Amino acid sequence: IRGTLALAASAHSFELLVRLVKSFVGSMKDGSATHKRRTEKVHIPTGDLEDALEPQRRFVAAIRETLCDCVQCFETLRKTQRSLMRAAQNFLGFDTAGLDESALALLQIASTFFQAGDELLHKTGFDEVIMSCDRFMREFESVDALIKDRDEAHREFEHYNGKVAGILATPERQHSKSDRDRLERNQDKLIQAQRLAEDRREMCDTAVRAVVERRHFHARASLHAAIRCYVSTMAALGKNANFVAEAFRGELQEGTIVEVIGFPEESNLNGFVGVVSAVVKEGQYTIVSAAGEDGPGKAVRGEHLVPLGSATQPSGDGDGDDAPSSSIGSPHGPAVVLAPASGPMSGGCESVVSLGKANISWSAGSTAGVDSIAEILVGGAHAEILGPTESAGGVAIRLPASAVPGPVTVEVRMEGWHNYVAVQEHCFSYYEPLSFGFCGCNIELSCASGTTSNVGPSAMPTLALRNEGLVHGIAITAQSVPRIDSAAHLRYFEVNVLEVAEQKTTKTLSIGFVWPIVGTEVAGKFGRLPESAAMLQGGFIVGGDLPKVYLAGKDIGRVAGWRPLLDVAVGSIVGAALEQEPDGTVCLAIYQDGTKRFSVRTSLPEAWCVIDPHGVVDVSGSVRRVELRQGTSPPTERVQSQQHDEAGTSECPRQHADTGASTSTELGGSRSARFSP
């Protein structure tokens, strides 16, 4: 009941939001055609713009409130599902025979759905949209302060203007020297007040116009993003729930042998074994007839029936003890194993499915193997079965596409799949493919010659080779780096160093993130690429020699604990992680070969916070060729390094004059680390 109310509340919140959207659109259209889209720049009076501020503010505030309601509703739904599973677990711990085999099998399938749904409801993306709404509300507050200052300055101007006018209108008050001095003082104050009023009015007009003209951006970053996250979450939940509902509907099909239970003792129906001949009213009532008999049968509700097997299957030796069971609750059957165990969200790649031994769901007494596999579902979607592999026990499949990244459940269905189903959670994971798309003039991008478990589709350029010179070796990803964990706003990518230069040089690799330059039309959306990544105006970079940290093209500190000129060699795996902290700062961490070597924490320029960053690696100096790895995540060393940092390092804040960003560094690794300003 609580779960149903939570979903209803989230739907009600969005219904209220739709009403507000209609009101907002109406207020923006009423009374002036200047708010309609035009190709030419139209000057809108500031008064009209100020009238549009309040509807715009209410619009963003309502979206934020709606999303907070949805987050709370989804959290209630998650708690409800977990409570239900805990109750079932406690019951089965007390009475292991409390559920029949079929009900236990369906409970396991439902548990898999709840676990997948728990992660979906936790990673909705609402937190990011709420943060965007908070930034917009701060913009409105800033404009309100400017309007207040403007009005105050105007009142001061009117005050002195009235005093001067009163003195000039009374000639007898201008004869004495003190009267003339008073007039002169008030005239000077009037001039100063007039200048201040004009300056503040101009500042206010500029700020109001900027905020109102960003209303389309506000709408896309709030309303559009909110609905996208909501619908995507509902679609993913529905996709996963479809298989569960199908399993429940398929439990009592025509031809299933069932036993009647649960009637009062005086009833002669308990223990009656029959065959399902028809299903009425979506499974509420089932017609049961005695085996081998024709007739109208008995109408029985589904909860009074326990499936015993299919009437079309052999019943063993005939004594009923070895009759096939529809249970899939045995934890001792084959497990589902995929190799490779990860693939791109676009699908189309091949993988091999094999069956081993693990704690998964399988039919009691099943002798099924890969030869009898009828269909395979990856994340609820059907995979194309290509046929058995040369090695025994495997079947090749072509992976389906997935709408969301992350681990999924794989189900292998045999012939008569309602009796023979293998389910393995988190045995395959989807990732967002990442490739290079922008590069310096000395870089040649190419595709990998083959695919491995950590290499994406072969048609994507994942190799970057510097074919001449020592600089102009920037390589930027074509896509923004996807989030590893939407709740923590963590992004991560890494490269494999394939080749180093033979000649001696003091230049070397740099790595980090770069934000597109808004409005540029030169050399793509990152502007004309400089000779080194340290000079990128939208970059947050670590590296070089001596290694330093660069933000927006400016040096903001040295690096200790990691020196790529000496540490990076052929085969080195170098990764960069960017994590947004709860206080609004970001932390850039550098990993090499599974170990966290360095991290720096800073506040980014505000304009960067609404743009997704791309990954950047500077294939410079000592490094000649790198490969972009696919489907990666920060090593487990990350947690250990963070604990080491908290215990043995300190932070030294420093103010950067040009960007206004307050930065600090925390350095980890095997060497003693110290911040060098």
Coordinates of N, CA, C and O in Angstrom, one line a residue, residues 405-492:
P405 N 23.1 2.4 -18.8 CA 24.3 1.6 -18.5 C 24.2 0.9 -17.1 O 23.3 1.2 -16.3
G406 N 25.2 0.0 -16.9 CA 25.2 -0.6 -15.6 C 25.0 -2.1 -15.7 O 24.7 -2.7 -16.7
P407 N 25.1 -2.8 -14.5 CA 24.9 -4.3 -14.5 C 23.4 -4.7 -14.8 O 22.5 -3.9 -14.4
V408 N 23.2 -5.8 -15.4 CA 21.9 -6.3 -15.7 C 21.8 -7.8 -15.3 O 22.8 -8.5 -15.1
T409 N 20.6 -8.3 -15.3 CA 20.3 -9.7 -15.0 C 20.2 -10.4 -16.3 O 19.6 -9.9 -17.3
V410 N 20.7 -11.6 -16.4 CA 20.7 -12.5 -17.6 C 19.8 -13.7 -17.3 O 20.0 -14.3 -16.2
E411 N 18.9 -14.0 -18.2 CA 18.0 -15.1 -18.0 C 18.1 -16.1 -19.2 O 18.1 -15.6 -20.3
V412 N 18.3 -17.3 -18.9 CA 18.4 -18.4 -19.9 C 17.2 -19.3 -19.8 O 16.9 -19.8 -18.8
R413 N 16.4 -19.3 -20.9 CA 15.2 -20.1 -20.9 C 15.3 -21.3 -21.8 O 15.7 -21.2 -22.9
M414 N 14.9 -22.5 -21.2 CA 14.9 -23.7 -22.0 C 13.6 -23.9 -22.6 O 12.7 -23.1 -22.5
E415 N 13.5 -25.0 -23.4 CA 12.2 -25.3 -24.0 C 11.2 -25.6 -22.8 O 11.5 -26.3 -21.9
G416 N 10.0 -25.0 -22.9 CA 9.1 -25.0 -21.8 C 9.7 -24.2 -20.7 O 9.8 -24.6 -19.6
W417 N 10.0 -22.9 -21.0 CA 10.8 -22.1 -20.1 C 10.2 -21.8 -18.8 O 10.9 -21.5 -17.8
H418 N 8.8 -22.0 -18.7 CA 8.2 -21.7 -17.4 C 8.6 -22.8 -16.4 O 8.4 -22.7 -15.2
N419 N 9.2 -23.9 -16.9 CA 9.7 -25.0 -16.0 C 11.2 -24.9 -15.9 O 11.7 -25.4 -14.9
Y420 N 11.9 -24.4 -16.8 CA 13.3 -24.4 -16.8 C 13.9 -23.0 -17.1 O 13.9 -22.6 -18.3
V421 N 14.3 -22.3 -16.1 CA 14.8 -21.0 -16.2 C 16.0 -20.8 -15.3 O 16.0 -21.2 -14.2
A422 N 17.1 -20.3 -15.9 CA 18.3 -19.9 -15.1 C 18.4 -18.4 -15.1 O 18.3 -17.7 -16.1
V423 N 18.6 -17.9 -13.9 CA 18.7 -16.4 -13.7 C 20.0 -16.1 -13.0 O 20.3 -16.7 -11.9
Q424 N 20.8 -15.2 -13.5 CA 22.0 -14.8 -12.8 C 22.0 -13.2 -12.8 O 21.9 -12.6 -13.8
E425 N 22.1 -12.7 -11.6 CA 22.1 -11.2 -11.4 C 23.5 -10.7 -11.7 O 24.5 -11.3 -11.3
H426 N 23.6 -9.5 -12.3 CA 24.8 -8.7 -12.4 C 25.9 -9.5 -13.1 O 27.1 -9.4 -12.7
C427 N 25.6 -10.4 -14.0 CA 26.7 -11.2 -14.7 C 27.1 -10.5 -16.0 O 28.0 -11.0 -16.7
F428 N 26.4 -9.4 -16.3 CA 26.8 -8.6 -17.5 C 26.6 -7.2 -17.2 O 25.6 -6.8 -16.5
S429 N 27.4 -6.3 -17.8 CA 27.3 -4.9 -17.5 C 27.4 -4.1 -18.8 O 28.3 -4.4 -19.6
Y430 N 26.5 -3.1 -19.0 CA 26.6 -2.3 -20.2 C 27.3 -1.0 -19.8 O 27.3 -0.5 -18.7
Y431 N 28.0 -0.5 -20.8 CA 28.7 0.8 -20.6 C 28.5 1.7 -21.8 O 28.1 1.2 -22.9
E432 N 28.7 3.0 -21.6 CA 28.5 4.0 -22.7 C 29.8 4.0 -23.5 O 30.9 4.3 -22.9
P433 N 29.8 3.7 -24.8 CA 31.1 3.7 -25.5 C 31.8 5.1 -25.5 O 31.1 6.1 -25.5
L434 N 33.1 5.1 -25.5 CA 33.8 6.3 -25.5 C 34.9 6.3 -26.6 O 35.6 5.3 -26.7
S435 N 35.0 7.3 -27.3 CA 36.0 7.4 -28.4 C 36.6 8.8 -28.5 O 36.1 9.7 -27.9
F436 N 37.7 8.8 -29.2 CA 38.3 10.1 -29.5 C 37.6 10.8 -30.6 O 37.1 10.2 -31.6
G437 N 37.5 12.2 -30.6 CA 36.8 12.9 -31.6 C 37.5 14.2 -32.0 O 37.3 14.7 -33.1
F438 N 38.3 14.8 -31.2 CA 39.0 16.0 -31.5 C 40.5 15.8 -31.1 O 40.8 15.1 -30.2
C439 N 41.4 16.4 -31.9 CA 42.8 16.2 -31.7 C 43.6 17.3 -32.3 O 43.2 18.1 -33.1
G440 N 44.9 17.4 -31.8 CA 45.8 18.4 -32.3 C 46.4 18.0 -33.6 O 46.1 16.9 -34.2
C441 N 47.1 18.9 -34.2 CA 47.6 18.7 -35.6 C 48.6 17.6 -35.8 O 48.8 17.1 -36.9
N442 N 49.2 17.2 -34.7 CA 50.2 16.1 -34.8 C 49.7 14.7 -34.4 O 50.4 13.8 -34.3
I443 N 48.4 14.7 -34.1 CA 47.8 13.4 -33.7 C 47.0 12.8 -34.8 O 46.3 13.4 -35.6
E444 N 47.2 11.5 -34.9 CA 46.4 10.7 -35.9 C 45.5 9.7 -35.1 O 46.0 8.9 -34.3
L445 N 44.2 9.8 -35.3 CA 43.2 8.9 -34.6 C 42.9 7.7 -35.5 O 42.8 7.8 -36.7
S446 N 42.8 6.6 -34.9 CA 42.5 5.3 -35.6 C 41.7 4.4 -34.7 O 41.6 4.6 -33.5
C447 N 41.1 3.4 -35.4 CA 40.3 2.4 -34.7 C 41.2 1.2 -34.2 O 42.3 0.9 -34.8
A448 N 40.8 0.6 -33.2 CA 41.5 -0.6 -32.7 C 41.5 -1.7 -33.7 O 40.4 -1.9 -34.3
S449 N 42.5 -2.5 -33.8 CA 42.5 -3.6 -34.8 C 41.7 -4.7 -34.4 O 41.2 -5.5 -35.2
G450 N 41.4 -4.9 -33.1 CA 40.5 -6.0 -32.7 C 39.7 -5.5 -31.5 O 39.9 -4.4 -31.0
T451 N 38.9 -6.3 -31.0 CA 38.1 -6.0 -29.8 C 38.4 -7.0 -28.7 O 38.5 -8.2 -29.0
T452 N 38.4 -6.5 -27.5 CA 38.6 -7.3 -26.3 C 37.5 -7.0 -25.3 O 36.6 -6.2 -25.6
S453 N 37.6 -7.5 -24.2 CA 36.6 -7.2 -23.2 C 36.5 -5.8 -22.8 O 35.5 -5.3 -22.3
N454 N 37.6 -5.1 -22.9 CA 37.6 -3.7 -22.5 C 37.8 -2.8 -23.7 O 38.3 -1.6 -23.6
V455 N 37.5 -3.2 -24.9 CA 37.7 -2.4 -26.1 C 36.3 -2.3 -26.7 O 35.6 -3.3 -26.9
G456 N 35.9 -1.1 -27.1 CA 34.6 -0.8 -27.7 C 34.5 -1.3 -29.1 O 35.3 -2.0 -29.7
P457 N 33.4 -0.9 -29.8 CA 33.1 -1.2 -31.2 C 34.3 -0.8 -32.0 O 34.9 0.2 -31.9
S458 N 34.7 -1.7 -33.0 CA 35.9 -1.5 -33.8 C 35.8 -0.3 -34.7 O 36.8 0.2 -35.2
A459 N 34.6 0.2 -34.9 CA 34.4 1.3 -35.8 C 34.7 2.7 -35.2 O 34.7 3.7 -35.8
M460 N 35.0 2.7 -33.9 CA 35.2 3.9 -33.1 C 36.7 4.2 -32.9 O 37.4 3.3 -32.5
P461 N 37.1 5.4 -33.2 CA 38.6 5.7 -33.0 C 38.9 5.7 -31.5 O 38.5 6.7 -30.8
T462 N 39.7 4.8 -31.1 CA 40.1 4.7 -29.7 C 41.6 4.8 -29.5 O 42.1 4.8 -28.4
L463 N 42.3 4.9 -30.7 CA 43.8 5.0 -30.6 C 44.2 6.4 -31.0 O 43.7 7.0 -32.0
A464 N 45.2 7.0 -30.3 CA 45.7 8.3 -30.6 C 47.3 8.2 -30.7 O 47.9 7.8 -29.8
L465 N 47.8 8.5 -31.9 CA 49.2 8.4 -32.2 C 49.8 9.8 -32.6 O 49.2 10.4 -33.5
R466 N 50.8 10.2 -31.9 CA 51.5 11.4 -32.3 C 52.6 11.0 -33.3 O 53.6 10.4 -33.0
N467 N 52.4 11.4 -34.6 CA 53.2 11.0 -35.7 C 54.4 11.9 -35.9 O 55.3 11.5 -36.7
E468 N 54.5 13.1 -35.3 CA 55.7 13.9 -35.5 C 55.7 14.9 -34.3 O 54.7 15.2 -33.7
G469 N 56.9 15.5 -34.1 CA 57.0 16.6 -33.2 C 56.9 16.1 -31.7 O 56.7 14.9 -31.5
L470 N 56.9 17.0 -30.8 CA 56.8 16.7 -29.4 C 55.5 17.3 -28.8 O 55.1 16.9 -27.7
V471 N 54.9 18.3 -29.4 CA 53.7 18.9 -28.9 C 52.6 18.8 -29.9 O 52.7 18.0 -30.8
H472 N 51.5 19.6 -29.7 CA 50.3 19.5 -30.5 C 49.8 18.0 -30.5 O 49.4 17.5 -31.5
G473 N 49.8 17.4 -29.3 CA 49.4 16.0 -29.1 C 48.1 15.8 -28.4 O 47.9 14.8 -27.8
I474 N 47.2 16.9 -28.3 CA 46.0 16.8 -27.6 C 45.0 15.8 -28.3 O 44.8 15.9 -29.5
A475 N 44.4 15.0 -27.5 CA 43.3 14.1 -28.0 C 42.1 14.2 -27.0 O 42.3 14.0 -25.8
I476 N 41.0 14.6 -27.5 CA 39.8 14.8 -26.7 C 38.7 13.8 -27.1 O 38.5 13.5 -28.3
T477 N 38.0 13.3 -26.1 CA 36.9 12.3 -26.4 C 35.8 13.0 -27.2 O 35.5 14.2 -27.0
A478 N 35.2 12.2 -28.1 CA 34.1 12.7 -28.9 C 32.8 12.9 -28.0 O 32.0 13.8 -28.3
Q479 N 32.7 12.1 -27.0 CA 31.5 12.2 -26.1 C 31.9 12.8 -24.7 O 33.1 12.7 -24.4
S480 N 31.0 13.3 -24.0 CA 31.3 13.6 -22.6 C 31.5 12.4 -21.9 O 30.9 11.3 -22.2
V481 N 32.4 12.4 -20.9 CA 32.7 11.2 -20.1 C 31.5 10.8 -19.3 O 30.9 11.6 -18.5
P482 N 31.0 9.6 -19.4 CA 29.7 9.2 -18.7 C 30.0 9.1 -17.2 O 31.1 8.9 -16.8
R483 N 28.9 9.2 -16.5 CA 28.9 9.1 -15.0 C 29.1 7.6 -14.6 O 28.4 6.8 -15.2
I484 N 29.9 7.3 -13.7 CA 30.0 6.0 -13.1 C 28.9 5.8 -12.1 O 28.2 4.8 -12.0
D485 N 28.7 6.9 -11.3 CA 27.7 6.8 -10.2 C 27.0 8.1 -10.2 O 27.5 9.2 -9.8
S486 N 25.7 8.1 -10.7 CA 25.0 9.4 -10.7 C 24.7 10.0 -9.4 O 24.6 11.2 -9.2
A487 N 24.6 9.1 -8.3 CA 24.3 9.7 -7.0 C 25.5 10.5 -6.5 O 25.4 11.5 -5.8
A488 N 26.7 10.0 -6.8 CA 27.9 10.7 -6.4 C 28.5 11.7 -7.4 O 29.5 12.3 -7.2
H489 N 27.9 11.7 -8.6 CA 28.4 12.5 -9.7 C 29.8 12.2 -10.0 O 30.7 13.2 -10.1
L490 N 30.2 11.0 -10.2 CA 31.5 10.5 -10.5 C 31.7 10.2 -11.9 O 30.9 9.4 -12.5
R491 N 32.7 10.7 -12.6 CA 33.1 10.4 -14.0 C 34.5 9.8 -14.0 O 35.4 10.3 -13.2
Y492 N 34.8 8.9 -14.9 CA 36.1 8.3 -14.9 C 36.4 7.8 -16.3 O 35.5 7.2 -17.0

